[in-house]
């Protein structure tokens, strides 16, 4: 009996040593990405204008890095808050921790070099070596053309500086360890010629991060790639109402297989700020986290390209109840 207890104690001790060694290795060796590149971006008016278009209407950085007003339909950014950050993502929304969008005005990024910003956006690693949870879809931004990322950096450098103190994000265990292994070096691609509509649409769909909201996720907050674009991801509102992402695969019964190109484009353009004023929404009334007013500013040819690409993805049969009210 004593020998058995001794063997058991040795086994437990070895397991603990291995666990501690693994913990130390992950803590010290990750995130395992390359150093920030040496960059000096020219902040030309052309770059800033292109970056403004991308950040507000394609990658919609300002969706999370501004204060959204959910008393209005689709939560448009509150004027005067563009870039100040503060959007919170927590366990009530299905995230494994509490994560905050940072201040990306000059107030929040003045101590970043251009190269450090590029690495942050495309690899998810801060200038002091911390790994970010991919609420910001850096895994997709890392596949973008570096010139587009440079444009975005030039634009956010040009924003009015807004003072705001944002809490540090904190992941739940064991995701706090796992997230250190998520960042990888970017795999940039050259932006396709818009004339190749499907390839260009695939590029824009990646840049827009459509797959993140329109795909169901596992308990760790990572999307299930075999269900890509099939919708069904739930997003609760503070009042208890629930909005569920739509199926945007070309399934003819539950997706957008029967949509025309014109219908797809108009679905966005109906929220163009030049002709649409966001309606006031009371608690329990239909609302959406989809930043329609921001995406409505996308160029028609870009929306058409996204439509063309989505028509090529795998159809998934998934009927979605888009909104469940907290008010009976």
Coordinates of C-alpha atoms in Angstrom, one line a residue:
X1 CA 0.0 0.0 0.0
X2 CA 2.8 2.4 0.9
X3 CA 4.5 1.7 -2.3
X4 CA 1.3 2.4 -4.3
X5 CA 0.8 5.7 -2.5
X6 CA 4.4 6.6 -3.2
X7 CA 4.1 5.8 -6.9
X8 CA 0.8 7.8 -7.0
X9 CA 2.5 10.8 -5.4
X10 CA 5.3 10.6 -7.9
X11 CA 2.8 10.6 -10.8
X12 CA 1.0 13.6 -9.3
X13 CA 4.3 15.4 -8.9
X14 CA 5.3 14.7 -12.4
X15 CA 2.0 15.9 -13.8
X16 CA 2.2 19.1 -11.8
X17 CA 5.7 19.7 -13.0
X18 CA 4.6 19.2 -16.6
X19 CA 1.7 21.5 -16.1
X20 CA 3.8 24.2 -14.6
X21 CA 6.4 23.8 -17.3
X22 CA 3.7 24.1 -20.0
X23 CA 2.4 27.2 -18.3
X24 CA 5.8 28.7 -18.1
X25 CA 6.6 27.9 -21.7
X26 CA 3.3 29.5 -23.0
X27 CA 3.8 32.5 -20.8
X28 CA 7.4 33.1 -22.0
X29 CA 7.4 31.9 -25.6
X30 CA 4.1 33.4 -26.7
X31 CA 2.8 35.3 -28.5
X32 CA 5.3 34.1 -31.1
X33 CA 5.3 36.7 -33.8
X34 CA 8.0 38.7 -35.6
X35 CA 9.2 42.1 -34.3
X36 CA 7.3 45.1 -35.5
X37 CA 8.6 46.2 -38.9
X38 CA 10.5 49.4 -39.5
X39 CA 7.9 51.6 -41.2
X40 CA 7.5 55.3 -41.9
X41 CA 4.1 55.9 -43.6
X42 CA 3.5 59.0 -45.6
X43 CA 0.4 60.7 -44.2
X44 CA -0.8 62.0 -47.6
X45 CA -4.3 63.3 -48.1
X46 CA -4.9 60.5 -50.5
X47 CA -3.9 57.9 -47.9
X48 CA -6.0 59.5 -45.2
X49 CA -9.1 59.7 -47.5
X50 CA -8.7 56.0 -48.5
X51 CA -8.2 55.1 -44.9
X52 CA -11.3 57.0 -43.8
X53 CA -13.3 55.1 -46.3
X54 CA -12.0 51.7 -45.2
X55 CA -12.2 52.4 -41.4
X56 CA -15.7 53.8 -41.6
X57 CA -17.3 51.7 -44.3
X58 CA -15.4 48.5 -45.0
X59 CA -13.3 47.3 -42.0
X60 CA -15.6 49.5 -39.9
X61 CA -13.0 50.1 -37.2
X62 CA -15.2 52.9 -35.9
X63 CA -18.0 50.5 -35.2
X64 CA -16.2 49.3 -32.0
X65 CA -13.8 52.2 -31.4
X66 CA -16.6 54.8 -31.0
X67 CA -19.6 55.0 -28.6
X68 CA -22.6 53.5 -30.4
X69 CA -26.0 54.9 -29.7
X70 CA -28.3 51.9 -29.4
X71 CA -31.3 54.2 -28.7
X72 CA -31.2 54.5 -32.5
X73 CA -31.6 51.7 -35.0
X74 CA -28.3 49.7 -35.6
X75 CA -26.4 51.8 -33.0
X76 CA -24.8 54.5 -35.1
X77 CA -21.6 56.1 -33.7
X78 CA -22.3 59.0 -31.4
X79 CA -20.9 62.2 -32.9
X80 CA -17.8 63.4 -31.2
X81 CA -16.7 59.9 -30.1
X82 CA -15.1 58.6 -33.2
X83 CA -12.0 56.6 -32.2
X84 CA -12.3 57.1 -28.5
X85 CA -13.0 53.4 -27.8
X86 CA -14.7 51.9 -24.8
X87 CA -17.0 49.3 -26.4
X88 CA -17.3 46.3 -24.1
X89 CA -17.6 42.7 -25.0
X90 CA -18.2 40.3 -22.1
X91 CA -19.6 37.0 -21.0
X92 CA -23.2 38.1 -21.4
X93 CA -22.4 38.3 -25.1
X94 CA -20.7 34.9 -25.3
X95 CA -17.2 36.1 -24.9
X96 CA -14.7 34.3 -22.6
X97 CA -13.8 37.3 -20.6
X98 CA -14.2 41.1 -20.6
X99 CA -12.7 42.9 -23.6
X100 CA -12.6 46.6 -24.4
X101 CA -12.0 48.4 -27.7
X102 CA -9.1 50.8 -27.1
X103 CA -8.8 54.5 -27.9
X104 CA -7.3 54.7 -31.4
X105 CA -7.2 58.5 -31.6
X106 CA -3.7 60.1 -31.2
X107 CA -4.4 60.2 -27.5
X108 CA -4.4 56.4 -27.4
X109 CA -1.8 55.5 -30.0
X110 CA 0.8 58.3 -29.7
X111 CA 3.3 55.9 -28.2
X112 CA 3.1 53.5 -31.1
X113 CA 5.4 53.6 -34.1
X114 CA 3.9 53.0 -37.5
X115 CA 5.4 49.5 -37.5
X116 CA 4.0 48.7 -34.1
X117 CA 0.5 49.8 -35.2
X118 CA 0.9 47.6 -38.3
X119 CA 1.8 44.6 -36.2
X120 CA -1.0 45.3 -33.7
X121 CA -3.6 45.5 -36.5
X122 CA -2.4 42.5 -38.5
X123 CA -1.0 40.2 -35.8
X124 CA -2.9 41.2 -32.6
X125 CA 0.2 42.0 -30.5
X126 CA 0.6 45.3 -28.6
X127 CA 3.8 47.3 -28.5
X128 CA 4.6 45.8 -25.1
X129 CA 4.1 42.2 -26.4
X130 CA 0.7 41.4 -25.1
X131 CA -1.7 39.2 -27.1
X132 CA -5.1 40.5 -28.0
X133 CA -8.2 38.4 -28.1
X134 CA -9.5 38.5 -31.7
X135 CA -12.6 40.6 -31.0
X136 CA -10.7 42.9 -33.4
X137 CA -10.4 40.5 -36.3
X138 CA -6.7 40.9 -36.8
X139 CA -6.5 37.4 -38.3
X140 CA -8.4 38.8 -41.2
X141 CA -6.6 42.1 -41.4
X142 CA -3.4 40.2 -41.6
X143 CA -4.5 39.0 -45.0
X144 CA -5.1 42.4 -46.4
X145 CA -2.9 44.4 -48.7
X146 CA -0.4 46.3 -46.5
X147 CA -1.2 49.5 -48.5
X148 CA -4.7 49.3 -47.2
X149 CA -3.5 48.9 -43.6
X150 CA -1.1 51.8 -44.1
X151 CA -4.1 53.9 -45.3
X152 CA -6.0 53.1 -42.1
X153 CA -3.0 54.0 -39.9
X154 CA -2.7 57.3 -41.7
X155 CA -6.4 58.0 -41.1
X156 CA -6.4 57.2 -37.4
X157 CA -3.3 59.3 -36.9
X158 CA -5.4 62.2 -38.4
X159 CA -8.3 61.9 -36.0
X160 CA -8.9 64.6 -33.4
X161 CA -7.3 63.5 -30.1
X162 CA -9.9 62.5 -27.6
X163 CA -9.0 61.8 -24.0
X164 CA -10.5 58.6 -22.6
X165 CA -9.2 56.0 -20.2
X166 CA -10.2 52.5 -21.2
X167 CA -9.9 49.5 -18.8
X168 CA -7.6 46.7 -19.6
X169 CA -9.2 43.6 -21.2
X170 CA -9.1 40.4 -19.2
X171 CA -9.8 36.9 -20.5
X172 CA -11.2 34.1 -18.4
X173 CA -9.0 31.1 -17.6
X174 CA -7.9 29.0 -19.5
X175 CA -8.6 31.3 -22.5
X176 CA -6.1 33.7 -20.9
X177 CA -3.4 31.2 -21.7
X178 CA -4.9 30.0 -25.0
X179 CA -5.1 33.6 -26.5
X180 CA -1.3 33.9 -26.2
X181 CA -1.1 31.3 -28.9
X182 CA -3.6 32.9 -31.3
X183 CA -1.5 35.8 -32.8
X184 CA 0.4 34.8 -35.9
X185 CA 2.5 36.7 -38.4
X186 CA 0.4 38.4 -41.1
X187 CA 0.1 36.7 -44.5
X188 CA -0.6 39.8 -46.6
X189 CA -2.1 39.6 -50.1
X190 CA -2.2 42.0 -52.9
X191 CA -5.6 43.6 -53.4
X192 CA -7.2 42.0 -56.5
X193 CA -8.1 44.0 -59.5
X194 CA -11.7 45.1 -59.1
X195 CA -12.3 43.7 -62.5
X196 CA -12.0 40.2 -61.1
X197 CA -15.3 40.7 -59.2
X198 CA -15.3 37.4 -57.2
X199 CA -11.7 37.7 -56.1
X200 CA -12.1 41.3 -55.2
X201 CA -15.3 40.5 -53.3
X202 CA -13.6 37.8 -51.4
X203 CA -10.9 40.3 -50.4
X204 CA -13.5 42.8 -49.2
X205 CA -15.5 40.2 -47.4
X206 CA -12.4 39.2 -45.5
X207 CA -11.6 42.9 -44.8
X208 CA -15.2 43.5 -43.5
X209 CA -15.0 40.5 -41.2
X210 CA -18.5 39.3 -42.3
X211 CA -17.7 35.8 -41.3
X212 CA -17.2 36.7 -37.6
X213 CA -20.8 37.8 -36.9
X214 CA -22.5 35.6 -39.6
X215 CA -21.0 32.3 -38.3
X216 CA -21.8 30.5 -35.1
X217 CA -19.0 30.3 -32.5
X218 CA -17.8 27.8 -30.0
X219 CA -17.7 28.4 -26.2
X220 CA -14.2 29.9 -26.5
X221 CA -15.6 32.5 -28.9
X222 CA -13.9 31.1 -32.0
X223 CA -16.1 30.7 -35.1
X224 CA -17.0 27.3 -36.5
X225 CA -15.5 27.5 -40.0
X226 CA -17.6 24.6 -41.3
X227 CA -20.7 26.8 -40.7
X228 CA -19.1 29.9 -42.4
X229 CA -21.6 32.6 -43.2
X230 CA -24.6 30.4 -42.2
X231 CA -25.8 32.9 -39.5
X232 CA -27.2 31.9 -36.2
X233 CA -24.8 33.7 -33.9
X234 CA -26.7 35.3 -31.0
X235 CA -26.0 38.8 -29.7
X236 CA -28.0 39.9 -26.6
X237 CA -29.0 43.5 -25.9
X238 CA -28.9 44.8 -22.3
X239 CA -32.7 44.8 -22.1
X240 CA -32.7 41.0 -22.7
X241 CA -33.7 41.1 -26.3
X242 CA -31.7 38.9 -28.7
X243 CA -30.6 39.6 -32.2
X244 CA -29.3 36.7 -34.3
X245 CA -27.1 37.0 -37.4
X246 CA -28.6 36.3 -40.8
X247 CA -27.7 33.4 -43.1
X248 CA -25.8 35.0 -45.9
X249 CA -24.9 31.9 -47.8
X250 CA -26.6 31.3 -51.2
X251 CA -29.0 28.8 -49.8
X252 CA -32.2 29.5 -51.7
X253 CA -34.6 28.9 -48.8
X254 CA -32.9 30.2 -45.7
X255 CA -30.1 32.4 -47.1
X256 CA -29.6 34.9 -49.9
X257 CA -29.7 32.5 -52.8
X258 CA -32.8 34.1 -54.3
X259 CA -31.6 37.7 -53.8
X260 CA -30.7 39.7 -56.8
X261 CA -27.6 41.9 -56.9
X262 CA -29.8 45.0 -56.9
X263 CA -31.7 43.7 -53.8
X264 CA -28.4 43.0 -52.0
X265 CA -27.0 46.5 -52.7
X266 CA -30.3 48.2 -51.8
X267 CA -30.4 46.4 -48.5
X268 CA -27.4 48.4 -47.5
X269 CA -28.0 51.6 -49.4
X270 CA -31.5 52.1 -47.8
X271 CA -29.5 53.2 -44.7
X272 CA -27.4 55.8 -46.5
X273 CA -27.2 58.8 -44.1
X274 CA -28.0 61.1 -47.0
X275 CA -31.5 59.7 -47.2
X276 CA -32.0 57.8 -43.9
X277 CA -32.2 59.1 -40.3
X278 CA -31.7 56.3 -37.8
X279 CA -35.1 55.7 -36.1
X280 CA -35.4 55.9 -32.3
X281 CA -35.8 52.4 -30.8
X282 CA -37.3 51.6 -27.4
X283 CA -36.2 48.6 -25.3
X284 CA -37.8 45.5 -26.6
X285 CA -38.3 46.9 -30.1
X286 CA -36.5 45.4 -33.1
X287 CA -32.9 46.5 -33.3
X288 CA -29.6 45.3 -34.8
X289 CA -26.0 45.4 -34.0
X290 CA -25.2 45.3 -37.7
X291 CA -23.7 48.8 -38.4
X292 CA -26.0 49.4 -41.3
X293 CA -25.4 53.2 -41.5
X294 CA -21.6 52.6 -41.7
X295 CA -21.8 49.9 -44.3
X296 CA -24.2 52.0 -46.3
X297 CA -21.3 54.2 -47.2
X298 CA -19.6 51.4 -49.1
X299 CA -19.3 52.0 -52.8
X300 CA -21.8 50.2 -54.9
X301 CA -19.2 48.4 -56.9
X302 CA -17.7 47.1 -53.6
X303 CA -21.1 45.9 -52.4
X304 CA -21.6 44.2 -55.8
X305 CA -18.3 42.4 -55.5
X306 CA -19.2 41.1 -52.0
X307 CA -22.5 39.9 -53.4
X308 CA -20.7 38.1 -56.2
X309 CA -18.3 36.4 -53.8
X310 CA -21.0 35.3 -51.3
X311 CA -22.9 33.6 -54.2
X312 CA -19.9 31.3 -54.5
X313 CA -19.6 30.1 -50.9
X314 CA -21.1 26.8 -49.7
X315 CA -24.9 27.0 -49.2
X316 CA -26.0 26.2 -45.7
X317 CA -29.5 25.5 -44.7
X318 CA -30.1 27.4 -41.5
X319 CA -33.4 29.2 -40.8
X320 CA -32.8 32.1 -38.4
X321 CA -35.2 34.0 -36.1
X322 CA -33.5 37.3 -36.4
X323 CA -34.9 39.0 -33.3
X324 CA -36.5 37.9 -30.1
X325 CA -37.9 40.8 -28.0
X326 CA -37.6 40.9 -24.2
X327 CA -41.1 42.4 -24.2
X328 CA -43.9 39.9 -24.5

